[in-house]
PDB file of C-alpha atoms in Angstrom:
ATOM      1  CA  ILE A  70      86.023 -25.634  44.294  1.00 36.00           C
ATOM      2  CA  GLY A  71      87.598 -26.674  47.593  1.00 39.00           C
ATOM      3  CA  PRO A  72      84.830 -29.095  48.654  1.00 44.00           C
ATOM      4  CA  LEU A  73      84.623 -30.466  45.112  1.00 43.00           C
ATOM      5  CA  ALA A  74      88.360 -31.151  45.039  1.00 43.00           C
ATOM      6  CA  ALA A  75      88.172 -32.758  48.482  1.00 48.00           C
ATOM      7  CA  GLY A  76      85.327 -34.966  47.304  1.00 45.00           C
ATOM      8  CA  GLY A  77      87.308 -36.012  44.252  1.00 46.00           C
ATOM      9  CA  GLY A  78      90.285 -36.817  46.460  1.00 51.00           C
ATOM     10  CA  SER A  79      88.138 -38.959  48.746  1.00 51.00           C
ATOM     11  CA  MET A  80      86.709 -40.889  45.780  1.00 50.00           C
ATOM     12  CA  LEU A  81      90.195 -41.393  44.376  1.00 51.00           C
ATOM     13  CA  GLU A  82      91.625 -42.721  47.654  1.00 58.00           C
ATOM     14  CA  LEU A  83      88.633 -45.016  48.182  1.00 51.00           C
ATOM     15  CA  GLY A  84      88.986 -46.323  44.637  1.00 51.00           C
ATOM     16  CA  VAL A  85      92.690 -47.029  45.160  1.00 54.00           C
ATOM     17  CA  SER A  86      91.977 -48.829  48.445  1.00 57.00           C
ATOM     18  CA  LEU A  87      89.281 -51.007  46.841  1.00 49.00           C
ATOM     19  CA  LEU A  88      91.566 -51.741  43.910  1.00 49.00           C
ATOM     20  CA  ARG A  89      94.327 -52.943  46.228  1.00 55.00           C
ATOM     21  CA  ALA A  90      91.867 -55.072  48.196  1.00 53.00           C
ATOM     22  CA  GLY A  91      91.229 -57.178  45.067  1.00 51.00           C
ATOM     23  CA  GLY A  92      88.176 -59.261  44.171  1.00 50.00           C
ATOM     24  CA  ARG A  93      85.706 -58.710  41.335  1.00 48.00           C
ATOM     25  CA  GLU A  94      83.082 -56.901  43.414  1.00 50.00           C
ATOM     26  CA  ARG A  95      85.675 -54.535  44.896  1.00 55.00           C
ATOM     27  CA  GLN A  96      87.180 -53.950  41.469  1.00 57.00           C
ATOM     28  CA  GLY A  97      83.790 -52.976  40.068  1.00 58.00           C
ATOM     29  CA  GLU A  98      83.246 -50.485  42.893  1.00 60.00           C
ATOM     30  CA  ALA A  99      86.832 -49.253  42.508  1.00 61.00           C
ATOM     31  CA  GLY A 100      86.207 -48.578  38.833  1.00 61.00           C
ATOM     32  CA  ARG A 101      83.114 -46.506  39.581  1.00 62.00           C
ATOM     33  CA  ARG A 102      84.896 -44.482  42.284  1.00 61.00           C
ATOM     34  CA  LEU A 103      87.919 -43.841  40.086  1.00 63.00           C
ATOM     35  CA  GLN A 104      85.726 -42.793  37.155  1.00 65.00           C
ATOM     36  CA  ASP A 105      83.856 -40.363  39.422  1.00 63.00           C
ATOM     37  CA  ALA A 106      87.135 -38.948  40.737  1.00 63.00           C
ATOM     38  CA  LEU A 107      88.488 -38.574  37.217  1.00 62.00           C
ATOM     39  CA  GLY A 108      85.401 -36.614  36.180  1.00 62.00           C
ATOM     40  CA  VAL A 109      85.759 -34.248  39.145  1.00 58.00           C
ATOM     41  CA  PHE A 110      89.445 -33.554  38.524  1.00 55.00           C
ATOM     42  CA  GLN A 111      88.884 -33.032  34.796  1.00 59.00           C
ATOM     43  CA  LYS A 112      86.264 -30.370  35.599  1.00 59.00           C
ATOM     44  CA  LEU A 113      88.717 -28.669  37.956  1.00 57.00           C
ATOM     45  CA  GLY A 114      91.609 -28.902  35.502  1.00 61.00           C
ATOM     46  CA  ALA A 115      93.709 -30.635  38.167  1.00 59.00           C
ATOM     47  CA  GLN A 116      96.126 -32.339  35.805  1.00 61.00           C
ATOM     48  CA  LEU A 117      98.267 -34.139  38.401  1.00 63.00           C
ATOM     49  CA  GLU A 118      95.186 -35.733  39.964  1.00 63.00           C
ATOM     50  CA  VAL A 119      93.765 -36.536  36.497  1.00 62.00           C
ATOM     51  CA  GLN A 120      96.954 -38.386  35.587  1.00 66.00           C
ATOM     52  CA  ARG A 121      96.940 -40.313  38.858  1.00 67.00           C
ATOM     53  CA  ALA A 122      93.311 -41.358  38.403  1.00 66.00           C
ATOM     54  CA  LYS A 123      94.098 -42.495  34.869  1.00 65.00           C
ATOM     55  CA  ARG A 124      97.084 -44.522  36.070  1.00 64.00           C
ATOM     56  CA  GLU A 125      94.939 -46.289  38.665  1.00 60.00           C
ATOM     57  CA  LEU A 126      92.217 -46.960  36.096  1.00 60.00           C
ATOM     58  CA  ALA A 127      94.801 -48.360  33.698  1.00 58.00           C
ATOM     59  CA  ARG A 128      95.673 -50.929  36.373  1.00 55.00           C
ATOM     60  CA  LEU A 129      92.022 -51.884  36.676  1.00 53.00           C
ATOM     61  CA  LEU A 130      90.722 -51.956  33.108  1.00 47.00           C
ATOM     62  CA  PRO A 131      91.741 -55.174  31.296  1.00 41.00           C
ATOM     63  CA  ALA A 132      91.971 -55.589  27.539  1.00 36.00           C
ATOM     64  CA  SER A 133      88.434 -56.899  27.407  1.00 37.00           C
ATOM     65  CA  MET A 134      87.109 -59.331  24.787  1.00 36.00           C
ATOM     66  CA  GLY A 135      86.317 -57.430  21.649  1.00 38.00           C
ATOM     67  CA  LEU A 136      87.934 -54.312  23.124  1.00 37.00           C
ATOM     68  CA  ALA A 137      91.567 -55.387  23.149  1.00 37.00           C
ATOM     69  CA  ASP A 138      94.034 -52.543  23.591  1.00 38.00           C
ATOM     70  CA  SER A 139      91.163 -50.081  23.980  1.00 40.00           C
ATOM     71  CA  SER A 140      91.438 -49.174  27.671  1.00 41.00           C
ATOM     72  CA  GLU A 141      93.567 -46.110  26.867  1.00 43.00           C
ATOM     73  CA  GLY A 142      90.899 -44.883  24.470  1.00 44.00           C
ATOM     74  CA  MET A 143      88.265 -45.428  27.127  1.00 44.00           C
ATOM     75  CA  LEU A 144      90.247 -43.388  29.643  1.00 42.00           C
ATOM     76  CA  HIS A 145      90.470 -40.470  27.226  1.00 45.00           C
ATOM     77  CA  ALA A 146      86.826 -40.692  26.120  1.00 50.00           C
ATOM     78  CA  PRO A 147      85.095 -37.311  26.155  1.00 50.00           C
ATOM     79  CA  ALA A 148      82.525 -36.632  28.831  1.00 51.00           C
ATOM     80  CA  PHE A 149      79.222 -38.331  28.065  1.00 51.00           C
ATOM     81  CA  VAL A 150      76.429 -35.787  27.648  1.00 50.00           C
ATOM     82  CA  GLY A 151      72.731 -36.533  27.282  1.00 59.00           C
ATOM     83  CA  ARG A 152      70.751 -39.790  27.330  1.00 74.00           C
ATOM     84  CA  ALA A 153      71.288 -39.993  31.086  1.00 80.00           C
ATOM     85  CA  LYS A 154      67.974 -41.759  31.690  1.00 85.00           C
ATOM     86  CA  GLU A 155      68.624 -44.368  29.003  1.00 88.00           C
ATOM     87  CA  LEU A 156      72.171 -44.923  30.252  1.00 88.00           C
ATOM     88  CA  GLU A 157      70.956 -45.326  33.824  1.00 89.00           C
ATOM     89  CA  THR A 158      68.388 -47.910  32.697  1.00 90.00           C
ATOM     90  CA  LEU A 159      70.995 -49.933  30.822  1.00 91.00           C
ATOM     91  CA  GLU A 160      73.616 -49.679  33.557  1.00 90.00           C
ATOM     92  CA  LEU A 161      71.179 -50.761  36.273  1.00 91.00           C
ATOM     93  CA  ALA A 162      70.091 -53.705  34.127  1.00 90.00           C
ATOM     94  CA  LEU A 163      73.736 -54.655  33.577  1.00 91.00           C
ATOM     95  CA  ALA A 164      74.496 -54.481  37.302  1.00 90.00           C
ATOM     96  CA  HIS A 165      71.429 -56.585  38.118  1.00 90.00           C
ATOM     97  CA  ALA A 166      72.334 -59.181  35.490  1.00 89.00           C
ATOM     98  CA  VAL A 167      75.903 -59.474  36.784  1.00 89.00           C
ATOM     99  CA  GLN A 168      74.860 -59.672  40.430  1.00 89.00           C
ATOM    100  CA  HIS A 169      72.130 -62.261  39.872  1.00 87.00           C
ATOM    101  CA  LYS A 170      73.772 -64.073  36.939  1.00 88.00           C
ATOM    102  CA  GLU A 171      70.764 -63.401  34.740  1.00 87.00           C
ATOM    103  CA  ASN A 172      70.419 -62.689  31.037  1.00 88.00           C
ATOM    104  CA  ARG A 173      69.009 -59.350  29.917  1.00 88.00           C
ATOM    105  CA  PHE A 174      68.168 -58.043  26.440  1.00 88.00           C
ATOM    106  CA  PHE A 175      67.560 -54.482  25.297  1.00 89.00           C
ATOM    107  CA  LEU A 176      66.757 -53.036  21.892  1.00 88.00           C
ATOM    108  CA  VAL A 177      68.051 -49.492  21.409  1.00 88.00           C
ATOM    109  CA  THR A 178      66.134 -47.738  18.628  1.00 87.00           C
ATOM    110  CA  GLY A 179      65.814 -44.239  17.228  1.00 82.00           C
ATOM    111  CA  GLU A 180      66.491 -41.985  14.285  1.00 82.00           C
ATOM    112  CA  THR A 181      69.963 -41.692  12.765  1.00 80.00           C
ATOM    113  CA  GLY A 182      72.254 -39.321  14.642  1.00 79.00           C
ATOM    114  CA  ILE A 183      70.441 -39.187  17.997  1.00 81.00           C
ATOM    115  CA  GLY A 184      73.330 -40.818  19.892  1.00 83.00           C
ATOM    116  CA  LYS A 185      72.648 -44.563  19.936  1.00 87.00           C
ATOM    117  CA  SER A 186      76.263 -45.500  19.233  1.00 86.00           C
ATOM    118  CA  LYS A 187      77.611 -43.046  21.814  1.00 87.00           C
ATOM    119  CA  LEU A 188      75.181 -44.442  24.372  1.00 89.00           C
ATOM    120  CA  LEU A 189      76.423 -47.981  23.726  1.00 89.00           C
ATOM    121  CA  GLU A 190      80.058 -46.880  23.784  1.00 88.00           C
ATOM    122  CA  GLU A 191      79.533 -45.354  27.214  1.00 88.00           C
ATOM    123  CA  LEU A 192      77.762 -48.488  28.420  1.00 90.00           C
ATOM    124  CA  ALA A 193      80.680 -50.599  27.178  1.00 89.00           C
ATOM    125  CA  ARG A 194      83.169 -48.344  28.975  1.00 88.00           C
ATOM    126  CA  ARG A 195      81.275 -48.686  32.235  1.00 88.00           C
ATOM    127  CA  ALA A 196      80.887 -52.438  31.738  1.00 89.00           C
ATOM    128  CA  VAL A 197      84.658 -52.855  31.458  1.00 86.00           C
ATOM    129  CA  ALA A 198      85.018 -50.898  34.702  1.00 84.00           C
ATOM    130  CA  ARG A 199      82.794 -53.583  36.277  1.00 84.00           C
ATOM    131  CA  SER A 200      85.105 -56.346  34.972  1.00 85.00           C
ATOM    132  CA  VAL A 201      82.554 -57.343  32.349  1.00 88.00           C
ATOM    133  CA  ALA A 202      83.931 -58.677  29.065  1.00 85.00           C
ATOM    134  CA  VAL A 203      82.540 -56.823  26.058  1.00 87.00           C
ATOM    135  CA  LEU A 204      82.009 -58.182  22.542  1.00 87.00           C
ATOM    136  CA  THR A 205      80.941 -55.761  19.850  1.00 84.00           C
ATOM    137  CA  GLY A 206      79.861 -56.242  16.268  1.00 83.00           C
ATOM    138  CA  SER A 207      78.094 -54.321  13.550  1.00 82.00           C
ATOM    139  CA  PHE A 208      76.007 -55.392  10.583  1.00 82.00           C
ATOM    140  CA  ARG A 209      77.125 -53.906   7.273  1.00 76.00           C
ATOM    141  CA  ARG A 210      74.733 -52.780   4.584  1.00 74.00           C
ATOM    142  CA  GLU A 211      77.228 -53.459   1.790  1.00 66.00           C
ATOM    143  CA  ALA A 212      78.312 -56.907   3.037  1.00 58.00           C
ATOM    144  CA  THR A 213      78.060 -59.613   0.374  1.00 55.00           C
ATOM    145  CA  ASP A 214      78.640 -62.359   2.954  1.00 58.00           C
ATOM    146  CA  ALA A 215      76.048 -60.960   5.327  1.00 59.00           C
ATOM    147  CA  SER A 216      74.709 -64.262   6.707  1.00 75.00           C
ATOM    148  CA  TYR A 217      75.577 -64.646  10.375  1.00 81.00           C
ATOM    149  CA  GLN A 218      77.369 -61.319  10.409  1.00 75.00           C
ATOM    150  CA  PRO A 219      78.664 -60.181  12.779  1.00 78.00           C
ATOM    151  CA  PHE A 220      78.521 -63.373  14.838  1.00 82.00           C
ATOM    152  CA  VAL A 221      81.339 -65.256  13.115  1.00 73.00           C
ATOM    153  CA  PRO A 222      83.842 -62.366  13.419  1.00 72.00           C
ATOM    154  CA  LEU A 223      82.600 -61.777  16.959  1.00 80.00           C
ATOM    155  CA  LEU A 224      83.290 -65.400  17.896  1.00 81.00           C
ATOM    156  CA  ARG A 225      86.668 -65.163  16.200  1.00 77.00           C
ATOM    157  CA  ASP A 226      87.558 -62.128  18.319  1.00 76.00           C
ATOM    158  CA  CYS A 227      86.428 -63.922  21.454  1.00 82.00           C
ATOM    159  CA  LEU A 228      88.531 -66.972  20.613  1.00 82.00           C
ATOM    160  CA  SER A 229      91.530 -64.738  20.009  1.00 79.00           C
ATOM    161  CA  GLN A 230      91.163 -63.359  23.524  1.00 75.00           C
ATOM    162  CA  LEU A 231      90.799 -66.835  25.012  1.00 80.00           C
ATOM    163  CA  GLU A 232      93.878 -67.897  23.070  1.00 80.00           C
ATOM    164  CA  ASN A 233      95.893 -65.344  25.055  1.00 75.00           C
ATOM    165  CA  HIS A 234      95.055 -67.090  28.327  1.00 78.00           C
ATOM    166  CA  GLU A 235      94.627 -70.781  27.517  1.00 84.00           C
ATOM    167  CA  SER A 236      96.568 -73.365  25.554  1.00 88.00           C
ATOM    168  CA  HIS A 237      95.257 -74.686  22.266  1.00 89.00           C
ATOM    169  CA  ALA A 238      94.861 -78.095  23.871  1.00 91.00           C
ATOM    170  CA  ALA A 239      92.638 -76.630  26.591  1.00 90.00           C
ATOM    171  CA  LEU A 240      90.568 -74.703  24.054  1.00 89.00           C
ATOM    172  CA  HIS A 241      90.174 -77.792  21.881  1.00 91.00           C
ATOM    173  CA  LYS A 242      88.965 -79.767  24.884  1.00 89.00           C
ATOM    174  CA  GLN A 243      86.436 -77.163  25.975  1.00 87.00           C
ATOM    175  CA  HIS A 244      85.327 -75.753  22.613  1.00 88.00           C
ATOM    176  CA  GLY A 245      86.294 -78.432  20.096  1.00 90.00           C
ATOM    177  CA  ALA A 246      82.742 -79.076  18.915  1.00 89.00           C
ATOM    178  CA  THR A 247      82.120 -75.365  18.453  1.00 87.00           C
ATOM    179  CA  LEU A 248      85.374 -74.912  16.531  1.00 90.00           C
ATOM    180  CA  SER A 249      84.421 -77.789  14.256  1.00 93.00           C
ATOM    181  CA  VAL A 250      81.052 -76.234  13.440  1.00 90.00           C
ATOM    182  CA  ILE A 251      82.536 -72.767  12.910  1.00 85.00           C
ATOM    183  CA  LEU A 252      85.095 -74.283  10.548  1.00 87.00           C
ATOM    184  CA  ARG A 253      82.249 -75.809   8.556  1.00 86.00           C
ATOM    185  CA  PHE A 254      80.901 -72.322   7.864  1.00 82.00           C
ATOM    186  CA  GLN A 255      84.260 -70.521   7.691  1.00 81.00           C
ATOM    187  CA  PRO A 256      86.721 -72.952   6.050  1.00 84.00           C
ATOM    188  CA  ASP A 257      89.372 -70.234   5.619  1.00 81.00           C
ATOM    189  CA  LEU A 258      89.960 -70.416   9.383  1.00 82.00           C
ATOM    190  CA  VAL A 259      91.949 -73.616   8.813  1.00 83.00           C
ATOM    191  CA  GLN A 260      94.935 -71.311   8.276  1.00 83.00           C
ATOM    192  CA  TRP A 261      94.669 -70.160  11.911  1.00 85.00           C
ATOM    193  CA  GLU A 262      96.926 -72.217  14.165  1.00 86.00           C
ATOM    194  CA  LEU A 263      94.140 -72.559  16.716  1.00 87.00           C
ATOM    195  CA  PHE A 264      92.196 -74.650  14.195  1.00 89.00           C
ATOM    196  CA  ARG A 265      95.064 -77.004  13.393  1.00 87.00           C
ATOM    197  CA  GLY A 266      93.889 -80.542  14.085  1.00 89.00           C
ATOM    198  CA  ILE A 267      90.213 -79.509  14.059  1.00 92.00           C
ATOM    199  CA  ALA A 268      88.156 -81.184  11.335  1.00 92.00           C
ATOM    200  CA  PRO A 269      85.136 -79.319   9.958  1.00 91.00           C
ATOM    201  CA  ALA A 270      81.807 -80.743  11.038  1.00 93.00           C
ATOM    202  CA  PHE A 271      80.330 -83.156   8.525  1.00 92.00           C
ATOM    203  CA  PRO A 272      77.570 -81.663   6.365  1.00 90.00           C
ATOM    204  CA  LEU A 273      73.918 -82.123   7.203  1.00 92.00           C
ATOM    205  CA  SER A 274      70.763 -80.907   5.540  1.00 93.00           C
ATOM    206  CA  PRO A 275      70.524 -77.087   5.298  1.00 89.00           C
ATOM    207  CA  THR A 276      68.041 -76.948   8.167  1.00 91.00           C
ATOM    208  CA  GLU A 277      70.094 -79.275  10.381  1.00 93.00           C
ATOM    209  CA  ASP A 278      73.286 -77.407   9.505  1.00 91.00           C
ATOM    210  CA  ARG A 279      71.686 -74.125  10.489  1.00 90.00           C
ATOM    211  CA  PHE A 280      70.459 -75.268  13.871  1.00 91.00           C
ATOM    212  CA  ARG A 281      73.707 -77.047  14.632  1.00 92.00           C
ATOM    213  CA  LEU A 282      75.438 -73.706  14.134  1.00 91.00           C
ATOM    214  CA  PHE A 283      72.879 -72.000  16.364  1.00 92.00           C
ATOM    215  CA  ASP A 284      73.455 -74.532  19.127  1.00 92.00           C
ATOM    216  CA  ALA A 285      77.243 -74.231  18.817  1.00 90.00           C
ATOM    217  CA  VAL A 286      77.149 -70.451  19.084  1.00 90.00           C
ATOM    218  CA  GLY A 287      74.796 -70.627  22.060  1.00 90.00           C
ATOM    219  CA  SER A 288      76.974 -73.172  23.868  1.00 88.00           C
ATOM    220  CA  PHE A 289      80.106 -71.149  23.251  1.00 88.00           C
ATOM    221  CA  LEU A 290      78.600 -67.930  24.596  1.00 88.00           C
ATOM    222  CA  ARG A 291      77.215 -69.768  27.645  1.00 87.00           C
ATOM    223  CA  ASN A 292      80.668 -71.130  28.463  1.00 84.00           C
ATOM    224  CA  ALA A 293      82.316 -67.755  27.912  1.00 83.00           C
ATOM    225  CA  SER A 294      79.826 -65.945  30.163  1.00 85.00           C
ATOM    226  CA  ALA A 295      80.220 -68.574  32.887  1.00 82.00           C
ATOM    227  CA  ALA A 296      83.906 -67.681  33.127  1.00 79.00           C
ATOM    228  CA  GLN A 297      83.299 -63.912  33.064  1.00 84.00           C
ATOM    229  CA  PRO A 298      80.175 -61.737  32.747  1.00 89.00           C
ATOM    230  CA  LEU A 299      79.642 -60.887  29.094  1.00 89.00           C
ATOM    231  CA  LEU A 300      78.063 -57.895  27.349  1.00 92.00           C
ATOM    232  CA  ILE A 301      77.335 -58.299  23.617  1.00 91.00           C
ATOM    233  CA  ILE A 302      76.576 -55.171  21.604  1.00 90.00           C
ATOM    234  CA  LEU A 303      75.250 -55.569  18.055  1.00 90.00           C
ATOM    235  CA  GLU A 304      74.720 -52.441  15.977  1.00 88.00           C
ATOM    236  CA  ASN A 305      72.756 -51.783  12.791  1.00 86.00           C
ATOM    237  CA  LEU A 306      70.418 -54.718  13.308  1.00 86.00           C
ATOM    238  CA  HIS A 307      68.133 -53.338  10.585  1.00 84.00           C
ATOM    239  CA  TRP A 308      70.704 -54.544   8.015  1.00 85.00           C
ATOM    240  CA  ALA A 309      70.671 -58.143   9.236  1.00 86.00           C
ATOM    241  CA  ASP A 310      69.481 -60.852   6.865  1.00 85.00           C
ATOM    242  CA  GLN A 311      66.902 -63.513   7.719  1.00 86.00           C
ATOM    243  CA  PRO A 312      69.312 -66.320   8.764  1.00 87.00           C
ATOM    244  CA  THR A 313      71.094 -63.938  11.135  1.00 87.00           C
ATOM    245  CA  LEU A 314      67.825 -62.783  12.668  1.00 89.00           C
ATOM    246  CA  MET A 315      66.900 -66.437  13.195  1.00 91.00           C
ATOM    247  CA  LEU A 316      70.211 -67.001  15.004  1.00 92.00           C
ATOM    248  CA  LEU A 317      69.620 -63.960  17.215  1.00 91.00           C
ATOM    249  CA  GLN A 318      66.078 -65.123  17.974  1.00 90.00           C
ATOM    250  CA  PHE A 319      67.406 -68.557  18.918  1.00 91.00           C
ATOM    251  CA  LEU A 320      70.005 -67.061  21.280  1.00 90.00           C
ATOM    252  CA  VAL A 321      67.477 -64.765  22.942  1.00 88.00           C
ATOM    253  CA  GLN A 322      64.965 -67.579  23.499  1.00 87.00           C
ATOM    254  CA  GLU A 323      67.623 -69.987  24.758  1.00 84.00           C
ATOM    255  CA  ALA A 324      69.081 -67.473  27.188  1.00 80.00           C
ATOM    256  CA  ALA A 325      65.620 -66.452  28.437  1.00 77.00           C
ATOM    257  CA  GLU A 326      64.911 -70.087  29.316  1.00 77.00           C
ATOM    258  CA  ALA A 327      68.241 -70.645  31.075  1.00 68.00           C
TER     259      ALA A 327
END
């Protein structure tokens, strides 16, 4: 127990030092060290050290896009058991994509109840520790307005996060065309103050309307990921309708060519 506790203490102190040094790369490494230290102290039942590690992690983990106010839940997440190989594959791919500013796509499949959602939750937790913004969405079997779900709510959540950091004027300047197209498909958003002064895009033919939406979503996600690395997690893809699958295919092809 002594060497294990000493190792946890070393990881904790290194994590704190990296955190104080600042910078995205140091913060990512700090997050990993602090998470490792937290795991060690939880195994030992060292409550004072556990609380200190959690306090330091709370300073590091932002309210990430799509995960607002969730850092406390992440800190108290139970230990992740199983699927270590799959998690390692996804985490290495995420690290490579962030480091080289590349786009990566993975399809997680398997029978119901084998741990797909838990695997993605753990990946999201580790992504936030790397200062990666996370957007999550889930397709719903019972949805009557299933087209483009969950992309429209996902974009709405992302805009809400941006709204916390930028003025409406700045958002209109950078994303005005996207807001106009989104308003065309979701007219109820006119009640949101962010959309005040934004006119819905003029109607086109169904095919032109569809691809204009695709292009708007792609442009918005490109701009968002340029400001901060972005991880998008979509669950229950087997319930997606044809238009939504076409949008996803468009985004994958566009990003692969970037």
